[in-house]
């Protein structure tokens, strides 16, 4: 059974810092890996999707990497802003399109 | 596009009552997923459908939970009878088979007293 772990569980940084969120998974037979953002009381918003054959994806200040063989992914956020404050969830997609989620990293960016 | 629509947004009920959650996927999407989010267990997949057919319901916690998708634009998740431990946020998500990004609804926040 696939298990997804995210470290750290919570992170507080001053505005402008670059930061890295970590995600690890136990079964490397994945279809893709997705990073989501969740604001309090809201649904999930997809940020980046990395195919199993890819090494990284970039969108604006966000960069996600994938090392399938070691079961790791990182989400890099450059020049963090208070508006980036949210919970970031990593999810691994199996061949049947089902997502297995990590428990999330709660990020606070202090002005 | 209005996105994935869920109703109600909030539901408060008493133990033993029947609860029905509703979801309207994005038009044209052929996969629909029901998830549950709690503090203790995080986000868990309950069941998913492809072309209105249930594919995997192994995440449904008990026989008290049931889900249907009578047509491509509507799905329900029913809990009967409800228990306090069912209190959670229930999300619906949909995706079109040619793409991979799942689109989530705003969720239904359920409180069972």
mmCIF file with all atom_site columns, C-alpha atoms in Angstrom:
data_model
loop_
_atom_site.group_PDB
_atom_site.id
_atom_site.type_symbol
_atom_site.label_atom_id
_atom_site.label_alt_id
_atom_site.label_comp_id
_atom_site.label_asym_id
_atom_site.label_entity_id
_atom_site.label_seq_id
_atom_site.pdbx_PDB_ins_code
_atom_site.Cartn_x
_atom_site.Cartn_y
_atom_site.Cartn_z
_atom_site.occupancy
_atom_site.B_iso_or_equiv
_atom_site.pdbx_formal_charge
_atom_site.auth_seq_id
_atom_site.auth_comp_id
_atom_site.auth_asym_id
_atom_site.auth_atom_id
_atom_site.pdbx_PDB_model_num
ATOM 1   C CA . UNK A 1 1   ? 0.000   0.000  0.000   1.00 0.00 ? 1   UNK A CA 1
ATOM 2   C CA . UNK A 1 2   ? 1.365   3.382  -1.003  1.00 0.00 ? 2   UNK A CA 1
ATOM 3   C CA . UNK A 1 3   ? 2.329   5.692  1.866   1.00 0.00 ? 3   UNK A CA 1
ATOM 4   C CA . UNK A 1 4   ? 3.200   9.352  1.448   1.00 0.00 ? 4   UNK A CA 1
ATOM 5   C CA . UNK A 1 5   ? 5.081   11.381 4.037   1.00 0.00 ? 5   UNK A CA 1
ATOM 6   C CA . UNK A 1 6   ? 5.641   15.107 4.104   1.00 0.00 ? 6   UNK A CA 1
ATOM 7   C CA . UNK A 1 7   ? 8.278   16.935 6.091   1.00 0.00 ? 7   UNK A CA 1
ATOM 8   C CA . UNK A 1 8   ? 8.131   19.328 7.829   1.00 0.00 ? 8   UNK A CA 1
ATOM 9   C CA . UNK A 1 9   ? 4.575   19.324 9.135   1.00 0.00 ? 9   UNK A CA 1
ATOM 10  C CA . UNK A 1 10  ? 4.734   23.075 9.655   1.00 0.00 ? 10  UNK A CA 1
ATOM 11  C CA . UNK A 1 11  ? 7.100   25.806 8.548   1.00 0.00 ? 11  UNK A CA 1
ATOM 12  C CA . UNK A 1 12  ? 7.271   29.504 9.328   1.00 0.00 ? 12  UNK A CA 1
ATOM 13  C CA . UNK A 1 13  ? 9.574   31.779 7.331   1.00 0.00 ? 13  UNK A CA 1
ATOM 14  C CA . UNK A 1 14  ? 10.056  35.509 6.820   1.00 0.00 ? 14  UNK A CA 1
ATOM 15  C CA . UNK A 1 15  ? 8.922   37.018 3.557   1.00 0.00 ? 15  UNK A CA 1
ATOM 16  C CA . UNK A 1 16  ? 11.435  36.766 0.732   1.00 0.00 ? 16  UNK A CA 1
ATOM 17  C CA . UNK A 1 17  ? 13.025  33.504 1.791   1.00 0.00 ? 17  UNK A CA 1
ATOM 18  C CA . UNK A 1 18  ? 13.415  30.572 -0.545  1.00 0.00 ? 18  UNK A CA 1
ATOM 19  C CA . UNK A 1 19  ? 12.097  27.334 0.908   1.00 0.00 ? 19  UNK A CA 1
ATOM 20  C CA . UNK A 1 20  ? 11.831  23.630 0.212   1.00 0.00 ? 20  UNK A CA 1
ATOM 21  C CA . UNK A 1 21  ? 9.023   21.255 1.105   1.00 0.00 ? 21  UNK A CA 1
ATOM 22  C CA . UNK A 1 22  ? 9.720   17.544 1.083   1.00 0.00 ? 22  UNK A CA 1
ATOM 23  C CA . UNK A 1 23  ? 7.614   14.559 0.097   1.00 0.00 ? 23  UNK A CA 1
ATOM 24  C CA . UNK A 1 24  ? 8.526   10.873 0.142   1.00 0.00 ? 24  UNK A CA 1
ATOM 25  C CA . UNK A 1 25  ? 6.597   7.825  -1.019  1.00 0.00 ? 25  UNK A CA 1
ATOM 26  C CA . UNK A 1 26  ? 7.077   4.110  -0.517  1.00 0.00 ? 26  UNK A CA 1
ATOM 27  C CA . UNK A 1 27  ? 6.060   2.607  -3.868  1.00 0.00 ? 27  UNK A CA 1
ATOM 28  C CA . UNK A 1 28  ? 7.945   3.924  -6.896  1.00 0.00 ? 28  UNK A CA 1
ATOM 29  C CA . UNK A 1 29  ? 5.407   2.497  -9.352  1.00 0.00 ? 29  UNK A CA 1
ATOM 30  C CA . UNK A 1 30  ? 3.609   5.785  -9.774  1.00 0.00 ? 30  UNK A CA 1
ATOM 31  C CA . UNK A 1 31  ? 1.775   7.365  -12.670 1.00 0.00 ? 31  UNK A CA 1
ATOM 32  C CA . UNK A 1 32  ? 2.517   10.934 -11.639 1.00 0.00 ? 32  UNK A CA 1
ATOM 33  C CA . UNK A 1 33  ? 3.017   13.138 -8.602  1.00 0.00 ? 33  UNK A CA 1
ATOM 34  C CA . UNK A 1 34  ? 0.984   16.224 -7.887  1.00 0.00 ? 34  UNK A CA 1
ATOM 35  C CA . UNK A 1 35  ? 1.392   19.165 -5.552  1.00 0.00 ? 35  UNK A CA 1
ATOM 36  C CA . UNK A 1 36  ? -1.719  20.924 -4.275  1.00 0.00 ? 36  UNK A CA 1
ATOM 37  C CA . UNK A 1 37  ? -2.370  24.012 -2.221  1.00 0.00 ? 37  UNK A CA 1
ATOM 38  C CA . UNK A 1 38  ? -5.179  24.178 0.333   1.00 0.00 ? 38  UNK A CA 1
ATOM 39  C CA . UNK A 1 39  ? -6.298  27.396 1.962   1.00 0.00 ? 39  UNK A CA 1
ATOM 40  C CA . UNK A 1 40  ? -8.209  27.225 5.281   1.00 0.00 ? 40  UNK A CA 1
ATOM 41  C CA . UNK A 1 41  ? -11.784 26.096 4.764   1.00 0.00 ? 41  UNK A CA 1
ATOM 42  C CA . UNK A 1 42  ? -11.296 25.720 1.039   1.00 0.00 ? 42  UNK A CA 1
ATOM 43  C CA . UNK A 1 43  ? -10.808 22.977 -1.492  1.00 0.00 ? 43  UNK A CA 1
ATOM 44  C CA . UNK A 1 44  ? -7.569  21.924 -3.139  1.00 0.00 ? 44  UNK A CA 1
ATOM 45  C CA . UNK A 1 45  ? -5.918  23.770 -5.986  1.00 0.00 ? 45  UNK A CA 1
ATOM 46  C CA . UNK A 1 46  ? -3.500  21.945 -8.234  1.00 0.00 ? 46  UNK A CA 1
ATOM 47  C CA . UNK A 1 47  ? -0.091  23.616 -8.443  1.00 0.00 ? 47  UNK A CA 1
ATOM 48  C CA . UNK A 1 48  ? 2.152   21.270 -10.375 1.00 0.00 ? 48  UNK A CA 1
ATOM 49  C CA . UNK A 1 49  ? 1.962   17.798 -11.880 1.00 0.00 ? 49  UNK A CA 1
ATOM 50  C CA . UNK A 1 50  ? 5.082   15.790 -12.677 1.00 0.00 ? 50  UNK A CA 1
ATOM 51  C CA . UNK A 1 51  ? 4.804   12.748 -14.904 1.00 0.00 ? 51  UNK A CA 1
ATOM 52  C CA . UNK A 1 52  ? 6.639   9.647  -13.745 1.00 0.00 ? 52  UNK A CA 1
ATOM 53  C CA . UNK A 1 53  ? 9.063   10.052 -16.642 1.00 0.00 ? 53  UNK A CA 1
ATOM 54  C CA . UNK A 1 54  ? 9.891   13.672 -15.792 1.00 0.00 ? 54  UNK A CA 1
ATOM 55  C CA . UNK A 1 55  ? 12.413  15.077 -13.359 1.00 0.00 ? 55  UNK A CA 1
ATOM 56  C CA . UNK A 1 56  ? 10.911  18.478 -12.682 1.00 0.00 ? 56  UNK A CA 1
ATOM 57  C CA . UNK A 1 57  ? 8.196   20.998 -13.465 1.00 0.00 ? 57  UNK A CA 1
ATOM 58  C CA . UNK A 1 58  ? 8.170   24.745 -13.039 1.00 0.00 ? 58  UNK A CA 1
ATOM 59  C CA . UNK A 1 59  ? 5.395   27.286 -12.712 1.00 0.00 ? 59  UNK A CA 1
ATOM 60  C CA . UNK A 1 60  ? 6.338   30.828 -11.852 1.00 0.00 ? 60  UNK A CA 1
ATOM 61  C CA . UNK A 1 61  ? 8.104   30.843 -8.485  1.00 0.00 ? 61  UNK A CA 1
ATOM 62  C CA . UNK A 1 62  ? 7.372   27.155 -7.945  1.00 0.00 ? 62  UNK A CA 1
ATOM 63  C CA . UNK A 1 63  ? 9.597   24.288 -8.968  1.00 0.00 ? 63  UNK A CA 1
ATOM 64  C CA . UNK A 1 64  ? 8.859   20.657 -8.230  1.00 0.00 ? 64  UNK A CA 1
ATOM 65  C CA . UNK A 1 65  ? 11.330  17.828 -8.673  1.00 0.00 ? 65  UNK A CA 1
ATOM 66  C CA . UNK A 1 66  ? 10.809  14.090 -8.754  1.00 0.00 ? 66  UNK A CA 1
ATOM 67  C CA . UNK A 1 67  ? 13.267  11.277 -8.057  1.00 0.00 ? 67  UNK A CA 1
ATOM 68  C CA . UNK A 1 68  ? 11.126  8.214  -8.581  1.00 0.00 ? 68  UNK A CA 1
ATOM 69  C CA . UNK A 1 69  ? 13.842  5.686  -7.837  1.00 0.00 ? 69  UNK A CA 1
ATOM 70  C CA . UNK A 1 70  ? 14.420  7.091  -4.365  1.00 0.00 ? 70  UNK A CA 1
ATOM 71  C CA . UNK A 1 71  ? 10.759  7.889  -3.773  1.00 0.00 ? 71  UNK A CA 1
ATOM 72  C CA . UNK A 1 72  ? 11.234  11.604 -3.224  1.00 0.00 ? 72  UNK A CA 1
ATOM 73  C CA . UNK A 1 73  ? 9.855   14.891 -4.447  1.00 0.00 ? 73  UNK A CA 1
ATOM 74  C CA . UNK A 1 74  ? 10.544  18.453 -3.427  1.00 0.00 ? 74  UNK A CA 1
ATOM 75  C CA . UNK A 1 75  ? 8.594   21.658 -3.917  1.00 0.00 ? 75  UNK A CA 1
ATOM 76  C CA . UNK A 1 76  ? 10.786  24.730 -4.084  1.00 0.00 ? 76  UNK A CA 1
ATOM 77  C CA . UNK A 1 77  ? 9.183   28.116 -3.531  1.00 0.00 ? 77  UNK A CA 1
ATOM 78  C CA . UNK A 1 78  ? 11.319  31.107 -4.462  1.00 0.00 ? 78  UNK A CA 1
ATOM 79  C CA . UNK A 1 79  ? 11.031  34.542 -2.874  1.00 0.00 ? 79  UNK A CA 1
ATOM 80  C CA . UNK A 1 80  ? 8.157   33.566 -0.607  1.00 0.00 ? 80  UNK A CA 1
ATOM 81  C CA . UNK A 1 81  ? 5.274   35.989 -0.037  1.00 0.00 ? 81  UNK A CA 1
ATOM 82  C CA . UNK A 1 82  ? 2.603   36.199 2.677   1.00 0.00 ? 82  UNK A CA 1
ATOM 83  C CA . UNK A 1 83  ? 0.064   35.121 0.044   1.00 0.00 ? 83  UNK A CA 1
ATOM 84  C CA . UNK A 1 84  ? 1.892   31.790 -0.179  1.00 0.00 ? 84  UNK A CA 1
ATOM 85  C CA . UNK A 1 85  ? 0.690   30.932 3.331   1.00 0.00 ? 85  UNK A CA 1
ATOM 86  C CA . UNK A 1 86  ? -1.375  27.752 3.044   1.00 0.00 ? 86  UNK A CA 1
ATOM 87  C CA . UNK A 1 87  ? -1.122  24.004 3.461   1.00 0.00 ? 87  UNK A CA 1
ATOM 88  C CA . UNK A 1 88  ? 0.781   22.250 0.688   1.00 0.00 ? 88  UNK A CA 1
ATOM 89  C CA . UNK A 1 89  ? -0.160  18.678 -0.089  1.00 0.00 ? 89  UNK A CA 1
ATOM 90  C CA . UNK A 1 90  ? 1.792   16.125 -2.056  1.00 0.00 ? 90  UNK A CA 1
ATOM 91  C CA . UNK A 1 91  ? -0.189  13.372 -3.777  1.00 0.00 ? 91  UNK A CA 1
ATOM 92  C CA . UNK A 1 92  ? 0.974   10.302 -5.646  1.00 0.00 ? 92  UNK A CA 1
ATOM 93  C CA . UNK A 1 93  ? -1.161  9.041  -8.496  1.00 0.00 ? 93  UNK A CA 1
ATOM 94  C CA . UNK A 1 94  ? -1.464  5.328  -9.132  1.00 0.00 ? 94  UNK A CA 1
ATOM 95  C CA . UNK A 1 95  ? -2.151  3.678  -12.465 1.00 0.00 ? 95  UNK A CA 1
ATOM 96  C CA . UNK A 1 96  ? -5.894  3.763  -11.836 1.00 0.00 ? 96  UNK A CA 1
ATOM 97  C CA . UNK A 1 97  ? -5.783  7.543  -11.276 1.00 0.00 ? 97  UNK A CA 1
ATOM 98  C CA . UNK A 1 98  ? -6.377  7.275  -7.535  1.00 0.00 ? 98  UNK A CA 1
ATOM 99  C CA . UNK A 1 99  ? -4.442  9.803  -5.433  1.00 0.00 ? 99  UNK A CA 1
ATOM 100 C CA . UNK A 1 100 ? -2.693  8.993  -2.166  1.00 0.00 ? 100 UNK A CA 1
ATOM 101 C CA . UNK A 1 101 ? -2.025  12.136 -0.171  1.00 0.00 ? 101 UNK A CA 1
ATOM 102 C CA . UNK A 1 102 ? 0.570   13.114 2.365   1.00 0.00 ? 102 UNK A CA 1
ATOM 103 C CA . UNK A 1 103 ? -0.502  14.857 5.539   1.00 0.00 ? 103 UNK A CA 1
ATOM 104 C CA . UNK A 1 104 ? 0.650   18.237 4.277   1.00 0.00 ? 104 UNK A CA 1
ATOM 105 C CA . UNK A 1 105 ? 3.029   21.030 5.251   1.00 0.00 ? 105 UNK A CA 1
ATOM 106 C CA . UNK A 1 106 ? 1.424   24.084 6.798   1.00 0.00 ? 106 UNK A CA 1
ATOM 107 C CA . UNK A 1 107 ? 3.386   27.102 5.570   1.00 0.00 ? 107 UNK A CA 1
ATOM 108 C CA . UNK A 1 108 ? 3.275   30.542 7.148   1.00 0.00 ? 108 UNK A CA 1
ATOM 109 C CA . UNK A 1 109 ? 5.135   33.394 5.478   1.00 0.00 ? 109 UNK A CA 1
ATOM 110 C CA . UNK A 1 110 ? 5.582   36.312 7.833   1.00 0.00 ? 110 UNK A CA 1
ATOM 111 C CA . UNK A 1 111 ? 5.479   39.840 6.424   1.00 0.00 ? 111 UNK A CA 1
ATOM 112 C CA . UNK B 2 1   ? -16.912 26.675 -16.253 1.00 0.00 ? 1   UNK B CA 1
ATOM 113 C CA . UNK B 2 2   ? -18.324 26.600 -12.716 1.00 0.00 ? 2   UNK B CA 1
ATOM 114 C CA . UNK B 2 3   ? -15.942 23.931 -11.544 1.00 0.00 ? 3   UNK B CA 1
ATOM 115 C CA . UNK B 2 4   ? -16.933 21.007 -9.347  1.00 0.00 ? 4   UNK B CA 1
ATOM 116 C CA . UNK B 2 5   ? -20.033 21.847 -7.348  1.00 0.00 ? 5   UNK B CA 1
ATOM 117 C CA . UNK B 2 6   ? -20.813 20.302 -3.987  1.00 0.00 ? 6   UNK B CA 1
ATOM 118 C CA . UNK B 2 7   ? -23.828 20.685 -1.763  1.00 0.00 ? 7   UNK B CA 1
ATOM 119 C CA . UNK B 2 8   ? -24.503 21.339 0.968   1.00 0.00 ? 8   UNK B CA 1
ATOM 120 C CA . UNK B 2 9   ? -21.397 23.258 1.991   1.00 0.00 ? 9   UNK B CA 1
ATOM 121 C CA . UNK B 2 10  ? -22.108 22.644 5.660   1.00 0.00 ? 10  UNK B CA 1
ATOM 122 C CA . UNK B 2 11  ? -24.218 19.986 7.321   1.00 0.00 ? 11  UNK B CA 1
ATOM 123 C CA . UNK B 2 12  ? -24.948 19.514 10.998  1.00 0.00 ? 12  UNK B CA 1
ATOM 124 C CA . UNK B 2 13  ? -26.931 16.457 11.976  1.00 0.00 ? 13  UNK B CA 1
ATOM 125 C CA . UNK B 2 14  ? -27.565 14.196 14.912  1.00 0.00 ? 14  UNK B CA 1
ATOM 126 C CA . UNK B 2 15  ? -26.212 10.712 15.323  1.00 0.00 ? 15  UNK B CA 1
ATOM 127 C CA . UNK B 2 16  ? -28.378 8.143  13.626  1.00 0.00 ? 16  UNK B CA 1
ATOM 128 C CA . UNK B 2 17  ? -29.688 10.446 10.930  1.00 0.00 ? 17  UNK B CA 1
ATOM 129 C CA . UNK B 2 18  ? -29.193 9.865  7.223   1.00 0.00 ? 18  UNK B CA 1
ATOM 130 C CA . UNK B 2 19  ? -26.860 12.269 5.445   1.00 0.00 ? 19  UNK B CA 1
ATOM 131 C CA . UNK B 2 20  ? -26.660 12.771 1.684   1.00 0.00 ? 20  UNK B CA 1
ATOM 132 C CA . UNK B 2 21  ? -23.840 14.708 0.076   1.00 0.00 ? 21  UNK B CA 1
ATOM 133 C CA . UNK B 2 22  ? -24.066 15.796 -3.535  1.00 0.00 ? 22  UNK B CA 1
ATOM 134 C CA . UNK B 2 23  ? -21.563 16.468 -6.275  1.00 0.00 ? 23  UNK B CA 1
ATOM 135 C CA . UNK B 2 24  ? -21.760 17.804 -9.791  1.00 0.00 ? 24  UNK B CA 1
ATOM 136 C CA . UNK B 2 25  ? -18.519 17.189 -11.709 1.00 0.00 ? 25  UNK B CA 1
ATOM 137 C CA . UNK B 2 26  ? -17.138 19.403 -14.427 1.00 0.00 ? 26  UNK B CA 1
ATOM 138 C CA . UNK B 2 27  ? -18.976 18.797 -17.671 1.00 0.00 ? 27  UNK B CA 1
ATOM 139 C CA . UNK B 2 28  ? -17.163 16.279 -19.838 1.00 0.00 ? 28  UNK B CA 1
ATOM 140 C CA . UNK B 2 29  ? -15.105 14.779 -17.033 1.00 0.00 ? 29  UNK B CA 1
ATOM 141 C CA . UNK B 2 30  ? -15.405 11.003 -16.962 1.00 0.00 ? 30  UNK B CA 1
ATOM 142 C CA . UNK B 2 31  ? -13.781 10.261 -13.603 1.00 0.00 ? 31  UNK B CA 1
ATOM 143 C CA . UNK B 2 32  ? -15.287 11.245 -10.266 1.00 0.00 ? 32  UNK B CA 1
ATOM 144 C CA . UNK B 2 33  ? -13.658 10.783 -6.870  1.00 0.00 ? 33  UNK B CA 1
ATOM 145 C CA . UNK B 2 34  ? -14.962 11.096 -3.304  1.00 0.00 ? 34  UNK B CA 1
ATOM 146 C CA . UNK B 2 35  ? -12.423 11.925 -0.583  1.00 0.00 ? 35  UNK B CA 1
ATOM 147 C CA . UNK B 2 36  ? -12.697 12.473 3.157   1.00 0.00 ? 36  UNK B CA 1
ATOM 148 C CA . UNK B 2 37  ? -10.395 14.776 5.134   1.00 0.00 ? 37  UNK B CA 1
ATOM 149 C CA . UNK B 2 38  ? -9.904  14.590 8.896   1.00 0.00 ? 38  UNK B CA 1
ATOM 150 C CA . UNK B 2 39  ? -7.218  15.895 11.191  1.00 0.00 ? 39  UNK B CA 1
ATOM 151 C CA . UNK B 2 40  ? -6.271  12.399 12.265  1.00 0.00 ? 40  UNK B CA 1
ATOM 152 C CA . UNK B 2 41  ? -6.174  10.635 8.902   1.00 0.00 ? 41  UNK B CA 1
ATOM 153 C CA . UNK B 2 42  ? -5.683  13.442 6.397   1.00 0.00 ? 42  UNK B CA 1
ATOM 154 C CA . UNK B 2 43  ? -7.181  13.069 2.916   1.00 0.00 ? 43  UNK B CA 1
ATOM 155 C CA . UNK B 2 44  ? -8.399  9.589  2.054   1.00 0.00 ? 44  UNK B CA 1
ATOM 156 C CA . UNK B 2 45  ? -9.948  8.270  -1.135  1.00 0.00 ? 45  UNK B CA 1
ATOM 157 C CA . UNK B 2 46  ? -13.325 6.697  -0.451  1.00 0.00 ? 46  UNK B CA 1
ATOM 158 C CA . UNK B 2 47  ? -14.553 5.641  -3.889  1.00 0.00 ? 47  UNK B CA 1
ATOM 159 C CA . UNK B 2 48  ? -14.190 6.592  -7.506  1.00 0.00 ? 48  UNK B CA 1
ATOM 160 C CA . UNK B 2 49  ? -16.230 6.212  -10.685 1.00 0.00 ? 49  UNK B CA 1
ATOM 161 C CA . UNK B 2 50  ? -15.334 6.001  -14.340 1.00 0.00 ? 50  UNK B CA 1
ATOM 162 C CA . UNK B 2 51  ? -18.127 6.695  -16.816 1.00 0.00 ? 51  UNK B CA 1
ATOM 163 C CA . UNK B 2 52  ? -20.635 6.467  -13.948 1.00 0.00 ? 52  UNK B CA 1
ATOM 164 C CA . UNK B 2 53  ? -19.458 2.994  -12.928 1.00 0.00 ? 53  UNK B CA 1
ATOM 165 C CA . UNK B 2 54  ? -17.894 2.457  -9.479  1.00 0.00 ? 54  UNK B CA 1
ATOM 166 C CA . UNK B 2 55  ? -14.349 1.213  -10.007 1.00 0.00 ? 55  UNK B CA 1
ATOM 167 C CA . UNK B 2 56  ? -12.882 0.985  -6.524  1.00 0.00 ? 56  UNK B CA 1
ATOM 168 C CA . UNK B 2 57  ? -14.805 1.349  -3.279  1.00 0.00 ? 57  UNK B CA 1
ATOM 169 C CA . UNK B 2 58  ? -12.162 -0.184 -1.037  1.00 0.00 ? 58  UNK B CA 1
ATOM 170 C CA . UNK B 2 59  ? -11.786 3.114  0.806   1.00 0.00 ? 59  UNK B CA 1
ATOM 171 C CA . UNK B 2 60  ? -15.399 3.194  1.954   1.00 0.00 ? 60  UNK B CA 1
ATOM 172 C CA . UNK B 2 61  ? -15.085 2.742  5.699   1.00 0.00 ? 61  UNK B CA 1
ATOM 173 C CA . UNK B 2 62  ? -18.227 0.779  6.454   1.00 0.00 ? 62  UNK B CA 1
ATOM 174 C CA . UNK B 2 63  ? -21.480 -0.467 5.005   1.00 0.00 ? 63  UNK B CA 1
ATOM 175 C CA . UNK B 2 64  ? -23.075 2.656  6.389   1.00 0.00 ? 64  UNK B CA 1
ATOM 176 C CA . UNK B 2 65  ? -21.469 4.504  3.487   1.00 0.00 ? 65  UNK B CA 1
ATOM 177 C CA . UNK B 2 66  ? -22.786 4.214  -0.053  1.00 0.00 ? 66  UNK B CA 1
ATOM 178 C CA . UNK B 2 67  ? -22.216 6.184  -3.244  1.00 0.00 ? 67  UNK B CA 1
ATOM 179 C CA . UNK B 2 68  ? -24.039 6.386  -6.538  1.00 0.00 ? 68  UNK B CA 1
ATOM 180 C CA . UNK B 2 69  ? -23.564 8.086  -9.860  1.00 0.00 ? 69  UNK B CA 1
ATOM 181 C CA . UNK B 2 70  ? -26.849 7.823  -11.761 1.00 0.00 ? 70  UNK B CA 1
ATOM 182 C CA . UNK B 2 71  ? -25.594 9.977  -14.637 1.00 0.00 ? 71  UNK B CA 1
ATOM 183 C CA . UNK B 2 72  ? -22.515 11.821 -15.819 1.00 0.00 ? 72  UNK B CA 1
ATOM 184 C CA . UNK B 2 73  ? -23.449 15.054 -14.080 1.00 0.00 ? 73  UNK B CA 1
ATOM 185 C CA . UNK B 2 74  ? -24.430 13.922 -10.607 1.00 0.00 ? 74  UNK B CA 1
ATOM 186 C CA . UNK B 2 75  ? -23.154 11.780 -7.755  1.00 0.00 ? 75  UNK B CA 1
ATOM 187 C CA . UNK B 2 76  ? -24.229 11.233 -4.158  1.00 0.00 ? 76  UNK B CA 1
ATOM 188 C CA . UNK B 2 77  ? -22.468 9.970  -1.070  1.00 0.00 ? 77  UNK B CA 1
ATOM 189 C CA . UNK B 2 78  ? -24.840 8.714  1.575   1.00 0.00 ? 78  UNK B CA 1
ATOM 190 C CA . UNK B 2 79  ? -24.185 7.874  5.220   1.00 0.00 ? 79  UNK B CA 1
ATOM 191 C CA . UNK B 2 80  ? -26.905 5.933  7.011   1.00 0.00 ? 80  UNK B CA 1
ATOM 192 C CA . UNK B 2 81  ? -26.921 5.948  9.977   1.00 0.00 ? 81  UNK B CA 1
ATOM 193 C CA . UNK B 2 82  ? -24.426 8.704  10.693  1.00 0.00 ? 82  UNK B CA 1
ATOM 194 C CA . UNK B 2 83  ? -22.059 8.625  13.678  1.00 0.00 ? 83  UNK B CA 1
ATOM 195 C CA . UNK B 2 84  ? -19.954 11.335 15.347  1.00 0.00 ? 84  UNK B CA 1
ATOM 196 C CA . UNK B 2 85  ? -16.759 9.803  13.929  1.00 0.00 ? 85  UNK B CA 1
ATOM 197 C CA . UNK B 2 86  ? -18.067 10.547 10.443  1.00 0.00 ? 86  UNK B CA 1
ATOM 198 C CA . UNK B 2 87  ? -17.510 14.237 11.109  1.00 0.00 ? 87  UNK B CA 1
ATOM 199 C CA . UNK B 2 88  ? -15.082 15.435 8.441   1.00 0.00 ? 88  UNK B CA 1
ATOM 200 C CA . UNK B 2 89  ? -14.810 17.437 5.261   1.00 0.00 ? 89  UNK B CA 1
ATOM 201 C CA . UNK B 2 90  ? -15.912 15.450 2.234   1.00 0.00 ? 90  UNK B CA 1
ATOM 202 C CA . UNK B 2 91  ? -14.471 16.431 -1.134  1.00 0.00 ? 91  UNK B CA 1
ATOM 203 C CA . UNK B 2 92  ? -15.519 15.507 -4.598  1.00 0.00 ? 92  UNK B CA 1
ATOM 204 C CA . UNK B 2 93  ? -13.079 15.741 -7.507  1.00 0.00 ? 93  UNK B CA 1
ATOM 205 C CA . UNK B 2 94  ? -13.301 15.085 -11.220 1.00 0.00 ? 94  UNK B CA 1
ATOM 206 C CA . UNK B 2 95  ? -10.906 14.622 -14.089 1.00 0.00 ? 95  UNK B CA 1
ATOM 207 C CA . UNK B 2 96  ? -11.169 14.042 -17.800 1.00 0.00 ? 96  UNK B CA 1
ATOM 208 C CA . UNK B 2 97  ? -9.567  10.833 -18.924 1.00 0.00 ? 97  UNK B CA 1
ATOM 209 C CA . UNK B 2 98  ? -7.216  12.504 -21.391 1.00 0.00 ? 98  UNK B CA 1
ATOM 210 C CA . UNK B 2 99  ? -5.751  14.711 -18.685 1.00 0.00 ? 99  UNK B CA 1
ATOM 211 C CA . UNK B 2 100 ? -4.447  13.977 -15.219 1.00 0.00 ? 100 UNK B CA 1
ATOM 212 C CA . UNK B 2 101 ? -5.047  16.967 -12.984 1.00 0.00 ? 101 UNK B CA 1
ATOM 213 C CA . UNK B 2 102 ? -7.921  16.405 -10.584 1.00 0.00 ? 102 UNK B CA 1
ATOM 214 C CA . UNK B 2 103 ? -10.215 19.352 -9.946  1.00 0.00 ? 103 UNK B CA 1
ATOM 215 C CA . UNK B 2 104 ? -11.621 19.534 -6.457  1.00 0.00 ? 104 UNK B CA 1
ATOM 216 C CA . UNK B 2 105 ? -14.881 20.941 -5.230  1.00 0.00 ? 105 UNK B CA 1
ATOM 217 C CA . UNK B 2 106 ? -15.042 23.240 -2.183  1.00 0.00 ? 106 UNK B CA 1
ATOM 218 C CA . UNK B 2 107 ? -16.034 20.351 0.089   1.00 0.00 ? 107 UNK B CA 1
ATOM 219 C CA . UNK B 2 108 ? -18.901 19.620 2.451   1.00 0.00 ? 108 UNK B CA 1
ATOM 220 C CA . UNK B 2 109 ? -18.128 20.138 6.114   1.00 0.00 ? 109 UNK B CA 1
ATOM 221 C CA . UNK B 2 110 ? -20.098 17.513 8.048   1.00 0.00 ? 110 UNK B CA 1
ATOM 222 C CA . UNK B 2 111 ? -20.630 17.588 11.799  1.00 0.00 ? 111 UNK B CA 1
ATOM 223 C CA . UNK B 2 112 ? -22.457 14.701 13.422  1.00 0.00 ? 112 UNK B CA 1
ATOM 224 C CA . UNK B 2 113 ? -23.501 15.414 16.989  1.00 0.00 ? 113 UNK B CA 1
#
